[in-house]
Coordinates of C-alpha atoms and ligand atoms in Angstrom, one line a residue:
Chain A
M1 CA 5.4 45.4 13.8
S2 CA 6.4 41.9 14.6
P3 CA 6.4 39.4 11.8
T4 CA 3.5 37.4 13.5
S5 CA 1.3 40.4 13.3
Y6 CA 1.5 40.2 9.5
I7 CA 0.0 36.7 9.4
A8 CA -3.5 36.6 8.0
K9 CA -6.1 36.0 10.8
Q10 CA -7.5 32.9 9.1
V11 CA -4.0 31.3 9.1
A12 CA -3.0 32.5 12.5
D13 CA -6.2 31.0 14.0
L14 CA -5.6 27.6 12.5
K15 CA -4.5 25.0 15.0
P16 CA -1.2 23.3 14.1
S17 CA -1.8 19.7 13.2
G18 CA -1.5 17.3 16.1
I19 CA 0.3 15.0 13.7
R20 CA 3.0 17.6 13.3
R21 CA 3.5 17.8 17.0
F22 CA 3.8 14.1 17.3
F23 CA 6.1 13.9 14.4
D24 CA 8.5 16.3 16.2
L25 CA 8.4 14.1 19.2
A26 CA 9.1 10.8 17.3
A27 CA 11.7 12.4 15.1
Q28 CA 14.0 13.0 18.1
M29 CA 14.1 9.3 19.0
E30 CA 16.1 6.5 17.6
D31 CA 15.1 3.0 16.6
V32 CA 11.4 3.9 16.5
I33 CA 9.0 1.4 14.9
S34 CA 6.5 3.6 13.3
L35 CA 2.8 2.7 13.0
G36 CA 2.2 6.4 12.6
V37 CA 2.6 6.7 8.8
G38 CA -0.3 7.4 6.5
E39 CA 1.5 6.1 3.4
P40 CA 2.5 2.7 1.8
D41 CA 5.7 1.0 2.9
F42 CA 6.1 -0.2 -0.7
V43 CA 8.4 1.7 -3.0
T44 CA 6.5 2.8 -6.2
P45 CA 6.4 -0.2 -8.6
W46 CA 9.4 -0.1 -10.9
N47 CA 7.6 0.1 -14.2
F48 CA 5.9 3.4 -13.1
I49 CA 9.3 4.8 -12.2
E50 CA 10.9 3.5 -15.4
H51 CA 8.2 5.1 -17.5
S52 CA 8.8 8.4 -15.8
F53 CA 12.6 8.2 -16.5
H54 CA 11.7 7.4 -20.1
S55 CA 9.4 10.4 -20.4
L56 CA 12.3 12.6 -19.3
E57 CA 14.7 11.0 -21.7
Q58 CA 12.2 11.7 -24.5
G59 CA 12.2 15.3 -23.4
Y60 CA 8.8 15.6 -21.7
T61 CA 10.0 18.3 -19.3
S62 CA 7.6 21.1 -20.0
Y63 CA 4.1 22.1 -18.7
T64 CA 1.1 20.0 -19.7
E65 CA -2.4 21.3 -20.2
N66 CA -3.8 22.9 -17.1
A67 CA -6.2 20.1 -16.5
G68 CA -3.5 17.5 -17.1
M69 CA -2.4 15.5 -20.1
I70 CA -5.4 14.4 -22.1
E71 CA -4.1 10.8 -22.3
L72 CA -4.0 10.7 -18.6
R73 CA -7.5 12.1 -18.2
Q74 CA -8.7 9.5 -20.6
E75 CA -7.0 6.7 -18.6
I76 CA -8.5 8.1 -15.4
S77 CA -12.0 8.1 -17.0
Q78 CA -11.5 4.6 -18.2
F79 CA -10.3 3.5 -14.8
L80 CA -13.3 5.0 -13.1
K81 CA -15.6 3.4 -15.6
Q82 CA -14.1 0.0 -15.3
N83 CA -13.8 -0.1 -11.6
Y84 CA -16.8 1.9 -10.4
H85 CA -19.1 2.1 -13.4
V86 CA -19.2 5.9 -13.5
T87 CA -18.7 7.7 -16.8
Y88 CA -16.8 11.0 -17.0
N89 CA -15.9 12.9 -20.1
P90 CA -12.1 13.2 -20.0
E91 CA -12.3 16.6 -21.9
D92 CA -14.1 18.6 -19.3
Q93 CA -15.0 16.4 -16.3
V94 CA -11.6 15.4 -15.0
I95 CA -8.8 17.5 -13.6
V96 CA -5.3 16.2 -12.7
T97 CA -4.0 17.7 -9.5
V98 CA -1.0 17.9 -7.2
G99 CA -2.2 15.1 -4.9
A100 CA -5.7 14.5 -3.7
S101 CA -4.8 17.2 -1.3
Q102 CA -4.9 19.9 -4.0
A103 CA -8.1 18.4 -5.4
I104 CA -9.8 18.9 -2.0
D105 CA -8.5 22.4 -1.8
L106 CA -9.6 23.3 -5.3
A107 CA -13.0 21.8 -4.9
L108 CA -13.6 23.7 -1.7
R109 CA -12.3 27.0 -3.1
A110 CA -14.5 26.5 -6.2
I111 CA -17.7 26.1 -4.3
V112 CA -17.5 27.8 -0.9
N113 CA -18.8 31.3 -0.3
P114 CA -18.3 33.1 3.1
G115 CA -20.8 31.8 5.5
D116 CA -21.3 28.4 3.7
E117 CA -21.2 25.5 6.0
V118 CA -19.3 22.3 5.0
I119 CA -19.9 19.1 7.0
V120 CA -16.9 17.1 8.0
V121 CA -17.4 13.7 9.5
E122 CA -15.1 13.0 12.4
P123 CA -12.7 11.2 13.1
S124 CA -11.4 12.7 9.9
F125 CA -8.4 13.2 7.8
V126 CA -6.6 16.2 9.3
A127 CA -6.8 18.4 6.3
Y128 CA -10.6 18.7 5.8
T129 CA -11.5 21.3 8.4
P130 CA -8.6 23.6 7.8
T131 CA -9.1 23.6 4.1
V132 CA -12.8 24.5 4.6
T133 CA -11.7 27.4 6.8
L134 CA -9.0 28.5 4.4
A135 CA -11.6 28.5 1.6
G136 CA -13.7 30.9 3.7
G137 CA -16.3 28.4 4.8
T138 CA -17.4 27.2 8.2
P139 CA -16.6 23.6 9.0
V140 CA -19.4 21.8 10.9
T141 CA -18.3 18.5 12.4
I142 CA -20.3 15.3 13.0
Q143 CA -19.0 13.0 15.6
T144 CA -19.6 9.4 14.5
R145 CA -19.9 6.9 17.3
A146 CA -17.7 3.9 18.2
E147 CA -20.8 1.7 18.7
D148 CA -21.7 2.4 15.1
D149 CA -18.1 1.4 14.1
F150 CA -17.6 5.1 13.3
K151 CA -20.1 4.8 10.5
L152 CA -22.0 8.0 9.8
Q153 CA -25.8 7.5 10.5
P154 CA -28.4 9.3 8.3
E155 CA -30.0 10.8 11.4
Q156 CA -26.7 12.4 12.4
L157 CA -26.4 13.9 9.0
E158 CA -29.9 15.2 9.0
E159 CA -29.3 16.8 12.4
A160 CA -26.2 18.6 11.3
I161 CA -27.7 20.2 8.2
T162 CA -28.7 23.9 8.4
P163 CA -30.0 26.3 5.7
N164 CA -26.3 27.3 5.3
T165 CA -25.1 23.8 4.6
K166 CA -23.6 23.6 1.1
A167 CA -21.6 20.4 1.0
I168 CA -20.4 17.4 2.9
I169 CA -17.0 15.8 2.7
L170 CA -17.1 12.0 2.9
C171 CA -14.1 9.8 3.1
N172 CA -14.6 6.1 2.2
P173 CA -12.7 4.1 3.3
N174 CA -11.9 6.4 6.1
N175 CA -8.6 7.8 7.4
P176 CA -8.1 7.3 10.4
T177 CA -10.6 4.6 11.3
G178 CA -10.4 2.3 8.3
T179 CA -14.2 2.3 8.4
Y180 CA -15.7 1.4 5.1
L181 CA -19.3 2.0 4.0
N182 CA -20.9 -0.3 1.4
K183 CA -23.6 0.5 -1.0
K184 CA -26.4 -0.3 1.5
E185 CA -24.9 2.0 4.1
L186 CA -24.3 4.8 1.6
E187 CA -27.8 4.9 0.1
P188 CA -29.7 6.3 3.1
L189 CA -27.0 9.0 3.3
A190 CA -27.5 9.8 -0.4
A191 CA -31.2 10.2 0.3
V192 CA -30.6 12.8 2.9
I193 CA -28.1 14.6 0.7
E194 CA -30.5 14.7 -2.2
K195 CA -33.4 15.9 0.0
H196 CA -31.2 18.9 1.2
D197 CA -29.7 19.5 -2.2
L198 CA -26.1 19.2 -1.0
L199 CA -22.9 18.8 -2.8
V200 CA -20.6 15.9 -1.9
L201 CA -16.8 15.8 -1.9
S202 CA -16.2 12.1 -2.0
D203 CA -12.6 11.4 -1.1
E204 CA -12.1 7.9 -2.4
I205 CA -8.3 7.7 -2.3
Y206 CA -8.4 4.4 -0.5
A207 CA -11.1 2.8 -2.7
K208 CA -8.7 0.3 -4.2
L209 CA -7.7 -0.8 -0.7
T210 CA -11.0 -2.4 0.4
Y211 CA -10.8 -6.0 1.5
D212 CA -14.0 -7.8 1.8
D213 CA -16.6 -6.2 -0.3
D214 CA -17.2 -4.7 -3.7
Y215 CA -16.5 -1.0 -3.7
T216 CA -19.3 1.4 -4.6
S217 CA -18.3 4.9 -5.5
F218 CA -20.5 7.6 -4.1
A219 CA -20.9 9.0 -7.6
A220 CA -22.3 5.7 -8.8
L221 CA -25.3 5.9 -6.5
K222 CA -28.6 6.8 -8.1
S223 CA -28.7 10.6 -9.0
M224 CA -25.6 11.3 -7.1
Q225 CA -23.1 11.8 -9.9
E226 CA -24.3 15.3 -10.7
R227 CA -23.8 16.4 -7.1
T228 CA -20.5 14.5 -6.4
I229 CA -17.0 15.7 -6.8
L230 CA -15.1 12.4 -6.8
I231 CA -11.6 12.9 -5.4
S232 CA -8.8 10.4 -5.6
G233 CA -5.2 10.0 -6.5
F234 CA -2.2 7.8 -6.8
S235 CA -0.6 8.1 -3.4
K236 CA -2.1 5.2 -1.6
A237 CA -3.1 2.2 -3.8
F238 CA -0.4 2.9 -6.3
A239 CA 2.3 3.7 -3.7
M240 CA 3.1 7.1 -5.1
T241 CA 2.8 9.6 -2.2
G242 CA 6.0 11.5 -3.2
W243 CA 5.0 12.0 -6.8
R244 CA 2.2 14.3 -5.7
L245 CA -0.5 13.3 -8.1
G246 CA -4.2 13.1 -7.7
Y247 CA -7.4 14.0 -9.6
A248 CA -11.0 15.0 -9.3
A249 CA -13.9 14.1 -11.5
G250 CA -17.3 15.8 -11.4
P251 CA -19.8 18.0 -13.2
A252 CA -18.2 20.0 -16.0
E253 CA -19.1 23.4 -14.5
I254 CA -17.5 22.6 -11.2
I255 CA -14.4 21.0 -12.8
A256 CA -14.1 24.1 -15.0
A257 CA -14.1 26.3 -11.9
M258 CA -11.4 24.1 -10.3
V259 CA -9.3 24.3 -13.5
K260 CA -9.6 28.1 -13.3
I261 CA -8.1 28.3 -9.9
H262 CA -5.6 25.6 -10.7
Q263 CA -4.3 27.5 -13.8
Y264 CA -3.5 30.6 -11.8
T265 CA -2.1 28.9 -8.7
M266 CA -0.4 25.7 -9.9
M267 CA -0.5 25.7 -13.7
C268 CA -0.4 21.9 -13.9
A269 CA 0.6 18.9 -12.0
P270 CA 4.2 17.7 -12.4
T271 CA 4.7 16.3 -15.9
M272 CA 7.0 13.4 -15.0
A273 CA 4.6 12.3 -12.4
Q274 CA 1.7 12.4 -14.9
H275 CA 3.8 10.0 -17.1
A276 CA 4.3 7.6 -14.2
A277 CA 0.6 7.7 -13.5
L278 CA -0.2 6.9 -17.1
E279 CA 1.9 3.7 -16.8
A280 CA 0.3 3.0 -13.4
L281 CA -3.2 3.0 -14.9
K282 CA -2.2 1.1 -18.0
N283 CA 0.0 -1.6 -16.5
G284 CA -0.3 -1.3 -12.7
R285 CA -3.1 -3.6 -12.0
Q286 CA -1.1 -6.6 -10.8
S287 CA 1.1 -4.4 -8.6
V288 CA -1.9 -2.8 -6.9
Q289 CA -3.5 -6.2 -6.4
D290 CA -0.3 -7.7 -4.9
M291 CA 0.0 -4.7 -2.5
M292 CA -3.6 -5.0 -1.6
E293 CA -3.3 -8.6 -0.7
S294 CA -0.3 -7.9 1.5
Y295 CA -2.2 -5.1 3.3
K296 CA -5.1 -7.5 3.8
Q297 CA -2.9 -10.1 5.5
R298 CA -1.3 -7.5 7.7
R299 CA -4.7 -6.1 8.6
N300 CA -5.7 -9.6 9.8
F301 CA -2.5 -9.8 11.7
I302 CA -2.7 -6.5 13.5
V303 CA -6.4 -6.7 14.3
S304 CA -6.1 -10.1 16.0
S305 CA -2.9 -9.0 17.8
L306 CA -4.4 -5.8 19.1
N307 CA -7.5 -7.6 20.4
E308 CA -5.3 -10.2 22.1
I309 CA -3.4 -7.4 23.8
G310 CA -6.6 -6.1 25.1
L311 CA -6.9 -3.0 22.8
S312 CA -10.3 -3.7 21.4
C313 CA -10.4 -3.1 17.7
P314 CA -13.0 -3.9 15.0
N315 CA -12.0 -5.3 11.7
P316 CA -11.6 -2.2 9.4
G317 CA -12.9 -2.7 5.9
G318 CA -10.4 -0.6 4.1
A319 CA -7.4 1.8 3.9
F320 CA -4.4 0.7 6.0
Y321 CA -5.4 1.9 9.4
T322 CA -6.7 0.4 12.6
F323 CA -8.3 2.5 15.3
P324 CA -8.2 0.5 18.5
S325 CA -9.6 1.7 21.8
I326 CA -7.1 2.3 24.5
Q327 CA -9.7 3.1 27.1
A328 CA -8.9 0.0 29.1
T329 CA -5.5 1.4 30.0
G330 CA -7.1 4.5 31.7
L331 CA -4.8 6.8 29.7
T332 CA -5.8 9.5 27.3
S333 CA -4.9 9.0 23.6
G334 CA -2.1 11.6 24.0
E335 CA -0.7 10.0 27.1
F336 CA -0.9 6.6 25.6
A337 CA 0.9 7.6 22.4
E338 CA 3.6 9.7 24.2
Q339 CA 4.4 7.0 26.9
L340 CA 4.4 4.2 24.3
L341 CA 6.9 6.2 22.3
E342 CA 9.1 7.0 25.3
E343 CA 9.0 3.6 26.9
E344 CA 8.8 1.2 23.9
Q345 CA 9.8 3.4 20.9
V346 CA 6.6 2.6 19.0
A347 CA 5.0 5.6 17.2
V348 CA 1.2 5.7 16.8
V349 CA -1.0 8.7 16.3
P350 CA -3.3 9.8 19.2
G351 CA -6.9 9.6 18.0
D352 CA -8.0 13.1 19.2
V353 CA -5.8 14.5 16.5
F354 CA -8.6 13.4 14.1
G355 CA -11.5 15.0 16.1
E356 CA -12.7 15.0 19.6
N357 CA -14.5 11.7 19.3
G358 CA -11.1 10.2 18.5
E359 CA -10.2 10.5 22.2
G360 CA -9.8 7.1 23.7
Y361 CA -8.4 5.7 20.5
I362 CA -5.1 5.6 18.6
R363 CA -4.4 5.2 14.9
C364 CA -2.1 2.4 14.0
S365 CA -1.1 2.1 10.4
Y366 CA -0.2 -1.4 9.2
A367 CA 1.6 -0.2 6.1
T368 CA 4.8 -1.6 7.7
S369 CA 6.7 -4.8 7.1
L370 CA 5.3 -7.9 8.9
H371 CA 8.6 -8.1 10.7
Q372 CA 8.2 -4.6 12.1
L373 CA 4.5 -5.1 12.8
D374 CA 5.3 -8.2 14.8
E375 CA 7.9 -6.4 16.9
A376 CA 5.6 -3.4 17.4
M377 CA 2.9 -5.7 18.7
E378 CA 5.3 -7.3 21.2
R379 CA 6.4 -4.0 22.5
M380 CA 2.9 -2.8 22.7
E381 CA 1.8 -5.8 24.6
R382 CA 4.6 -5.2 27.1
F383 CA 3.5 -1.6 27.4
V384 CA -0.2 -2.3 27.9
R385 CA 0.5 -5.0 30.5
K386 CA 2.4 -2.5 32.5
K387 CA -0.4 0.0 32.4
M388 CA -3.4 -2.2 33.1
Chain B
M1 CA -5.6 -25.6 -5.6
N2 CA -8.1 -23.3 -4.0
E3 CA -7.5 -19.6 -3.0
V4 CA -6.6 -20.4 0.6
E5 CA -3.9 -22.9 -0.5
I6 CA -2.5 -20.5 -3.0
E7 CA -2.4 -17.7 -0.4
L8 CA -0.6 -20.0 2.0
L9 CA 2.0 -21.0 -0.5
K10 CA 2.7 -17.5 -1.5
I11 CA 3.2 -16.5 2.1
I12 CA 5.7 -19.3 2.9
E13 CA 7.4 -18.9 -0.4
K14 CA 8.3 -15.4 0.7
N15 CA 9.2 -16.5 4.2
A16 CA 9.4 -20.2 5.0
N17 CA 10.6 -19.3 8.5
L18 CA 7.3 -17.8 9.7
E19 CA 5.6 -19.5 12.6
V20 CA 2.3 -21.3 12.0
E21 CA 0.6 -19.0 14.5
K22 CA 1.6 -16.0 12.5
I23 CA 0.6 -17.4 9.2
A24 CA -2.8 -18.2 10.7
K25 CA -3.1 -14.7 11.9
L26 CA -2.2 -13.2 8.6
M27 CA -4.8 -15.4 6.8
N28 CA -7.4 -15.0 9.5
K29 CA -7.6 -18.8 10.0
E30 CA -7.3 -21.3 12.9
V31 CA -3.8 -22.5 13.7
D32 CA -4.7 -26.1 13.4
E33 CA -6.3 -25.6 10.0
I34 CA -3.1 -24.0 8.7
R35 CA -0.9 -26.7 10.3
E36 CA -2.9 -29.4 8.6
L37 CA -2.9 -27.7 5.3
I38 CA 0.9 -27.3 5.4
Q39 CA 1.2 -31.0 6.2
R40 CA -1.1 -31.9 3.4
L41 CA 0.7 -29.7 0.9
E42 CA 4.0 -31.2 1.9
K43 CA 2.6 -34.7 1.4
E44 CA 1.3 -33.8 -2.0
K45 CA 4.8 -32.4 -2.8
A46 CA 3.4 -29.0 -3.7
I47 CA 5.8 -27.9 -0.9
L48 CA 9.1 -29.6 -1.8
G49 CA 11.3 -28.1 0.8
Y50 CA 12.3 -25.0 2.8
S51 CA 15.4 -23.2 1.8
T52 CA 17.2 -20.0 2.8
L53 CA 18.7 -17.5 0.4
I54 CA 22.1 -16.5 1.7
D55 CA 24.3 -13.9 0.2
W56 CA 27.5 -15.9 0.4
A57 CA 29.5 -12.9 -0.8
K58 CA 28.8 -11.4 2.7
V59 CA 30.3 -14.4 4.5
M60 CA 34.0 -13.5 4.5
Q61 CA 35.7 -16.9 4.9
F62 CA 33.4 -18.6 2.4
E63 CA 34.6 -18.4 -1.2
E64 CA 32.0 -19.6 -3.6
V65 CA 32.2 -19.8 -7.4
T66 CA 29.3 -20.6 -9.7
A67 CA 29.6 -21.5 -13.4
M68 CA 26.8 -21.8 -15.9
V69 CA 27.8 -24.6 -18.3
D70 CA 26.2 -25.0 -21.7
V71 CA 26.2 -28.7 -22.6
K72 CA 25.6 -30.3 -25.9
V73 CA 24.6 -34.0 -25.6
T74 CA 23.4 -36.9 -27.8
P75 CA 19.9 -37.9 -26.5
A76 CA 19.5 -41.5 -25.6
R77 CA 17.1 -43.8 -27.5
G78 CA 13.7 -44.0 -25.8
V79 CA 14.3 -41.6 -23.0
G80 CA 15.4 -38.5 -24.9
F81 CA 17.3 -36.1 -22.8
D82 CA 16.0 -37.2 -19.5
K83 CA 18.5 -40.0 -18.8
V84 CA 21.5 -37.7 -19.6
A85 CA 20.0 -35.0 -17.5
E86 CA 19.5 -37.3 -14.6
R87 CA 23.2 -38.5 -14.7
I88 CA 24.1 -34.8 -14.6
Y89 CA 21.7 -33.6 -11.9
R90 CA 22.7 -36.4 -9.5
F91 CA 26.2 -34.9 -9.0
P92 CA 26.1 -32.9 -5.8
E93 CA 28.2 -30.1 -7.4
V94 CA 25.3 -29.5 -9.8
K95 CA 22.8 -26.9 -8.5
A96 CA 20.4 -26.7 -11.4
V97 CA 19.8 -28.3 -14.8
Y98 CA 17.5 -27.0 -17.5
L99 CA 16.7 -28.4 -20.9
M100 CA 17.0 -25.5 -23.3
S101 CA 16.0 -24.7 -26.9
G102 CA 18.6 -23.2 -29.1
A103 CA 22.4 -23.5 -29.5
Y104 CA 22.9 -26.2 -26.8
D105 CA 20.8 -28.7 -25.0
L106 CA 21.3 -28.5 -21.2
S107 CA 22.1 -25.5 -19.1
V108 CA 23.9 -26.7 -16.0
S109 CA 24.8 -24.6 -13.0
V110 CA 27.8 -25.9 -11.0
Q111 CA 29.0 -24.6 -7.7
G112 CA 32.4 -25.0 -6.1
S113 CA 34.7 -23.3 -3.8
T114 CA 37.4 -22.5 -6.4
M115 CA 37.5 -22.2 -10.2
M116 CA 40.0 -25.1 -10.2
E117 CA 37.5 -27.3 -8.4
I118 CA 34.8 -26.5 -11.0
G119 CA 37.3 -26.9 -13.8
N120 CA 38.2 -30.4 -12.5
F121 CA 34.6 -31.4 -12.2
I122 CA 33.7 -30.3 -15.7
S123 CA 36.8 -31.9 -17.4
E124 CA 36.8 -35.1 -15.3
K125 CA 33.2 -35.8 -14.7
L126 CA 30.8 -33.8 -16.8
S127 CA 32.7 -34.0 -20.1
A128 CA 33.6 -37.6 -19.5
L129 CA 30.0 -38.7 -19.7
D130 CA 29.4 -40.7 -22.9
S131 CA 26.6 -38.6 -24.3
V132 CA 28.2 -35.3 -23.6
L133 CA 29.5 -33.8 -26.9
S134 CA 30.8 -30.5 -25.7
T135 CA 30.7 -28.0 -22.8
T136 CA 31.1 -24.2 -22.7
T137 CA 31.7 -22.8 -19.3
H138 CA 30.8 -19.3 -18.1
F139 CA 31.8 -18.2 -14.6
I140 CA 29.5 -15.9 -12.7
L141 CA 31.4 -12.8 -11.6
K142 CA 28.7 -11.1 -9.5
K143 CA 25.2 -11.8 -8.5
Y144 CA 22.7 -9.0 -8.7
K145 CA 19.4 -10.8 -8.4
H146 CA 18.7 -14.4 -7.6
D147 CA 15.4 -16.2 -7.5
G148 CA 13.5 -12.9 -7.7
I149 CA 15.4 -11.4 -4.8
I150 CA 17.7 -8.5 -5.4
L151 CA 20.9 -9.0 -3.5
Q152 CA 22.2 -6.0 -1.6
D153 CA 18.8 -4.4 -1.9
D154 CA 18.4 -1.2 0.1
D155 CA 14.6 -1.1 -0.4
D156 CA 14.3 -2.5 3.1
D157 CA 15.3 0.7 4.9
D158 CA 12.3 2.7 5.5
K159 CA 12.7 6.1 3.9
R160 CA 9.4 7.5 5.2
I161 CA 9.1 10.1 7.8
V162 CA 8.0 8.7 11.2
V163 CA 4.6 10.2 11.4
S164 CA 2.5 11.5 8.6
P165 CA -1.2 12.2 7.9
Ligands
PLP401 C1 -8.3 10.6 3.2 C2 -7.1 11.2 2.5 N1 -7.3 12.1 1.5 C3 -6.3 12.7 0.9 C4 -5.0 12.4 1.3 C5 -3.9 13.1 0.6 O1 -3.4 12.4 -0.5 P1 -2.4 13.0 -1.6 O2 -1.0 12.4 -1.3 O3 -2.9 12.4 -2.9 O4 -2.4 14.4 -1.5 C6 -4.7 11.5 2.3 C7 -3.3 11.3 2.8 O5 -3.1 10.9 3.9 C8 -5.8 10.9 3.0 O6 -5.6 10.1 4.0

């Protein structure tokens, strides 16, 4: 038998990520300015790093509790309460995970039975549909519309729900569009969710990176806390992608189920990273604020530059992505991204990687120094002028 | 100062070289508004000047020596330390002067192209001032961080992979 034939069907059938393919292309080239990265350009603030060193010097090099250090879970509860006015018991309603990525995986594995449908709102973070599939569920996608600024409409949600629908994954602010839903826009969605008795995986990893409005956690909406698994982490707002640290907060029964899987598959999140996160929550406020301000300025910069170039782009409310339309060039997203990379050495991610309604768009991250952004915009302008 | 002014000052403090058009874009404001604001802040002396931080150690032909000099002085009647400080900070060799609490009164940073040059300045000019009682000179051997900027910082090279989710 060939090795391929041993691969489990579920895995064999998964499409490789479009991001991966594009990474391979970009990695072969030199002097690339990348607007293709989904992570901060800031190095982790020094005090978090220093605290992690210190924990190692003190000998904290062993496993922690499965659900994560209790001090950290306490700080996470405190953070959620102070920032979003949602109260969680750190003892049994919070789990520390290996990135928000693992929290998503655990949540899905904890709740999905074969045949259960989980709604994914596209354009979406690339991991949602595959993790639903790997958990044995059936992903059902909703295509949000550009004319709604890619905001999910309650009617669209209503339409996608079937008797088999168990849960919906919401990402607010959204990767890749940067779309941000405020309280008023979330409430009608919550009403539909309650009516159909659905569970919500609310991925709020970009919550601290919203620019013009007070953030409302989905769990803070009326009667939503008991049906929400709030997922977040330290990667984005705290500039800690490489530390692999995230968390989930939710009803005790569901968190207990997630801890059960976690203890057999992962044991616990990295101890040194948990110590860094402790410092991040205790003394990281100013650093997060400073980075946020800098992203906001760069957002203003890139949005007005893209519009000037003729790539129409709404002003995204959060995260560090813009999702401009490239339809005026007559190219597909894939063609645009590939030719831009070849001709001008600027890497962006084609929008169709995030769902079929992403076709006609590209994702440009502005988590890049102003200097680089500026140069990227010049190159992109030159490129677009040639194509139009 | 309002929020817009503070944001503007923070931006140009980091990079005084930025074009007004770009500052306006970053702040989501009109170019004229930003231009006027800068002019006003200059007039109000909230903006005192625009300088460039250069790592002279990288400039091969240019030898630069800096000394930090602890100076004890007798304050003058009526004007305290200010008059002495002024006589010191007027010298072009002097790059910074601070009034200090503790073992000495003024901390003076002096720059020159050789140690000899600085030595001459201190013995002939600084120490010769009437109110200067004593000086203790410390030469700077290596600069690691200056004005909040880490010299020879490698944080600028992007260690991220080119495309990521
Ligand atoms: C929406 C969203 N959720 C989760 C993640 C994964 O984050 P982590 O590094 O915490 O696993 C990402 C990373 O790109 C993301 O964009």
